[in-house]
Each structure stands twice: as C-alpha cells, then as structure tokens.
Amino acid sequence: QVQLVESGGGLVQAGGSLRLSCAASGSTSNIILIGWYRQAPGKQRELVARINSADSTNYADSVKGRFTISRDNAKSTVYLQMNSLQPEDTGVYYCNAYRGGIVARDFWGQGTQVTVSS
C-alpha cells in the first residue's frame, strides 16, 4: 500500500501563491508517476501536473507557466508551487501516485481544499 497525505491548501486572493505538499509512505519504491489532480464543484477531476521517476514533468495547459511540480526523494514528498492563482483554480487538490509492478494501481490522497477569491 501507498499512503499519500496532502497539506498546504487554504484561502488566497487572486494573484497569490500557495505551495501544496504530498508526503508518500508505505511501498513507494515502484512509484512511476506522482502528481496532482483537482476537482472543482460540479466538474470532473482533472490532471494538474505530474512528474515521473526520471523527473520528466507535464502540466495542464491552464497552469503552464504558473505552477511548478517538484519532488524531494529523500523526504518522499512532492510539491506543487502555485503562483498567480486565479478563481478558476479553486477546487479540491488530490495527490495521485501510480505504482507499477505485478499489481499496478493508482493511489489517492484525501485531498486539500484550495480556494481563490476574486
């Protein structure tokens, strides 16, 4: 099992910044991809950013140039630095990890709320 614990959400004004953290624990050695998804009220969950084991990243078009994903392998933690936040960035942000191997599967954190006021 892989446990993911997010932190760092909150309320911020438009134009502000937040940094989300996702601490991974458990059977993390075969994690291939780890990243962030978000879900706004009434909308489907969407990919925000992710990073693979080779540190290659990809981002949703809507956040390119504003958000940066990074990782600290020593701390088994992934970060999402969010700058120039806009009201449309509001939602619950979930950490996701995809573990490969014989029984490949996704793991999800409990989510952290990000609210951007106009």
mmCIF file of C-alpha atoms in Angstrom:
data_model
loop_
_atom_site.group_PDB
_atom_site.id
_atom_site.type_symbol
_atom_site.label_atom_id
_atom_site.label_comp_id
_atom_site.label_asym_id
_atom_site.label_seq_id
_atom_site.Cartn_x
_atom_site.Cartn_y
_atom_site.Cartn_z
ATOM 1 C CA GLN A 1 0.000 0.000 0.000
ATOM 2 C CA VAL A 2 0.955 3.607 -0.523
ATOM 3 C CA GLN A 3 -0.309 6.335 1.746
ATOM 4 C CA LEU A 4 -0.456 9.916 0.477
ATOM 5 C CA VAL A 5 -1.030 12.864 2.784
ATOM 6 C CA GLU A 6 -1.587 16.322 1.311
ATOM 7 C CA SER A 7 -1.137 19.638 3.048
ATOM 8 C CA GLY A 8 -0.838 23.312 2.205
ATOM 9 C CA GLY A 9 -4.276 24.188 0.899
ATOM 10 C CA GLY A 10 -6.171 27.249 2.018
ATOM 11 C CA LEU A 11 -7.806 30.508 1.044
ATOM 12 C CA VAL A 12 -5.859 33.020 -1.018
ATOM 13 C CA GLN A 13 -6.685 36.104 -3.046
ATOM 14 C CA ALA A 14 -6.344 36.129 -6.808
ATOM 15 C CA GLY A 15 -2.736 36.665 -7.794
ATOM 16 C CA GLY A 16 -1.459 34.983 -4.658
ATOM 17 C CA SER A 17 0.547 31.807 -4.151
ATOM 18 C CA LEU A 18 0.286 28.537 -2.306
ATOM 19 C CA ARG A 19 2.512 25.502 -2.036
ATOM 20 C CA LEU A 20 0.982 22.075 -1.689
ATOM 21 C CA SER A 21 2.868 19.114 -0.276
ATOM 22 C CA CYS A 22 2.210 15.416 -0.672
ATOM 23 C CA ALA A 23 4.058 13.059 1.633
ATOM 24 C CA ALA A 24 4.196 9.469 0.444
ATOM 25 C CA SER A 25 4.777 6.471 2.690
ATOM 26 C CA GLY A 26 4.483 2.720 2.538
ATOM 27 C CA SER A 27 5.503 0.741 -0.560
ATOM 28 C CA THR A 28 6.814 3.685 -2.558
ATOM 29 C CA SER A 29 9.751 2.035 -4.332
ATOM 30 C CA ASN A 30 7.840 1.233 -7.534
ATOM 31 C CA ILE A 31 6.040 4.545 -7.930
ATOM 32 C CA ILE A 32 6.350 5.501 -11.598
ATOM 33 C CA LEU A 33 4.266 8.658 -11.662
ATOM 34 C CA ILE A 34 3.193 11.037 -8.928
ATOM 35 C CA GLY A 35 1.291 14.242 -9.272
ATOM 36 C CA TRP A 36 -1.699 16.408 -8.614
ATOM 37 C CA TYR A 37 -5.277 16.389 -9.816
ATOM 38 C CA ARG A 38 -8.028 18.806 -8.926
ATOM 39 C CA GLN A 39 -11.781 18.778 -8.872
ATOM 40 C CA ALA A 40 -13.882 21.903 -8.957
ATOM 41 C CA PRO A 41 -17.519 21.838 -7.823
ATOM 42 C CA GLY A 42 -19.693 20.217 -10.473
ATOM 43 C CA LYS A 43 -16.734 19.287 -12.644
ATOM 44 C CA GLN A 44 -14.726 16.179 -13.312
ATOM 45 C CA ARG A 45 -11.370 15.571 -11.715
ATOM 46 C CA GLU A 46 -8.577 16.784 -13.985
ATOM 47 C CA LEU A 47 -4.828 16.428 -14.155
ATOM 48 C CA VAL A 48 -2.896 19.481 -12.972
ATOM 49 C CA ALA A 49 0.713 18.311 -13.040
ATOM 50 C CA ARG A 50 2.743 15.156 -12.651
ATOM 51 C CA ILE A 51 6.326 14.017 -12.524
ATOM 52 C CA ASN A 52 7.797 10.658 -13.379
ATOM 53 C CA SER A 53 10.712 8.691 -11.972
ATOM 54 C CA ALA A 54 13.061 10.375 -14.470
ATOM 55 C CA ASP A 55 11.889 13.811 -13.273
ATOM 56 C CA SER A 56 10.079 14.496 -16.513
ATOM 57 C CA THR A 57 7.051 16.689 -15.934
ATOM 58 C CA ASN A 58 3.849 17.563 -17.674
ATOM 59 C CA TYR A 59 1.224 20.168 -16.911
ATOM 60 C CA ALA A 60 -2.316 21.044 -17.825
ATOM 61 C CA ASP A 61 -2.322 23.882 -20.337
ATOM 62 C CA SER A 62 -4.264 26.044 -17.909
ATOM 63 C CA VAL A 63 -1.457 26.033 -15.339
ATOM 64 C CA LYS A 64 1.656 26.116 -17.526
ATOM 65 C CA GLY A 65 3.934 28.954 -16.526
ATOM 66 C CA ARG A 66 2.179 29.389 -13.176
ATOM 67 C CA PHE A 67 2.514 26.059 -11.394
ATOM 68 C CA THR A 68 5.660 24.032 -10.775
ATOM 69 C CA ILE A 69 5.831 20.440 -9.604
ATOM 70 C CA SER A 70 8.938 19.167 -7.860
ATOM 71 C CA ARG A 71 9.991 16.335 -5.618
ATOM 72 C CA ASP A 72 12.314 15.634 -2.729
ATOM 73 C CA ASN A 73 13.149 11.948 -2.898
ATOM 74 C CA ALA A 74 14.879 11.993 0.484
ATOM 75 C CA LYS A 75 11.614 13.119 2.073
ATOM 76 C CA SER A 76 9.351 11.116 -0.268
ATOM 77 C CA THR A 77 7.487 14.336 -0.835
ATOM 78 C CA VAL A 78 6.117 16.016 -3.919
ATOM 79 C CA TYR A 79 5.366 19.717 -4.050
ATOM 80 C CA LEU A 80 3.142 21.889 -6.182
ATOM 81 C CA GLN A 81 4.115 25.542 -6.181
ATOM 82 C CA MET A 82 1.150 27.550 -7.395
ATOM 83 C CA ASN A 83 1.670 31.176 -8.381
ATOM 84 C CA SER A 84 -0.619 33.770 -9.921
ATOM 85 C CA LEU A 85 -3.626 31.876 -8.639
ATOM 86 C CA GLN A 86 -6.971 32.620 -10.207
ATOM 87 C CA PRO A 87 -10.538 31.894 -9.040
ATOM 88 C CA GLU A 88 -10.781 29.126 -11.641
ATOM 89 C CA ASP A 89 -8.006 27.306 -9.775
ATOM 90 C CA THR A 90 -10.412 26.735 -6.899
ATOM 91 C CA GLY A 91 -11.093 23.121 -6.070
ATOM 92 C CA VAL A 92 -10.008 20.110 -4.087
ATOM 93 C CA TYR A 93 -6.480 19.106 -4.977
ATOM 94 C CA TYR A 94 -5.626 15.425 -4.786
ATOM 95 C CA CYS A 95 -2.249 13.777 -4.783
ATOM 96 C CA ASN A 96 -2.043 10.716 -7.002
ATOM 97 C CA ALA A 97 0.614 8.041 -7.298
ATOM 98 C CA TYR A 98 0.788 5.306 -9.899
ATOM 99 C CA ARG A 99 2.721 2.288 -8.756
ATOM 100 C CA GLY A 100 3.956 -0.173 -11.317
ATOM 101 C CA GLY A 101 4.844 -3.820 -10.886
ATOM 102 C CA ILE A 102 2.864 -7.032 -10.943
ATOM 103 C CA VAL A 103 -0.167 -5.364 -9.396
ATOM 104 C CA ALA A 104 -0.084 -1.872 -10.858
ATOM 105 C CA ARG A 105 -2.556 0.592 -9.445
ATOM 106 C CA ASP A 106 -3.340 4.169 -8.517
ATOM 107 C CA PHE A 107 -3.333 5.590 -5.021
ATOM 108 C CA TRP A 108 -5.045 8.786 -3.912
ATOM 109 C CA GLY A 109 -4.714 11.166 -1.016
ATOM 110 C CA GLN A 110 -7.669 12.588 0.854
ATOM 111 C CA GLY A 111 -7.459 15.947 -0.888
ATOM 112 C CA THR A 112 -6.821 19.501 0.236
ATOM 113 C CA GLN A 113 -9.079 22.462 -0.490
ATOM 114 C CA VAL A 114 -7.755 25.434 -2.422
ATOM 115 C CA THR A 115 -9.990 28.477 -2.625
ATOM 116 C CA VAL A 116 -9.024 31.541 -4.624
ATOM 117 C CA SER A 117 -11.122 34.638 -4.055
ATOM 118 C CA SER A 118 -11.526 37.362 -6.665
#
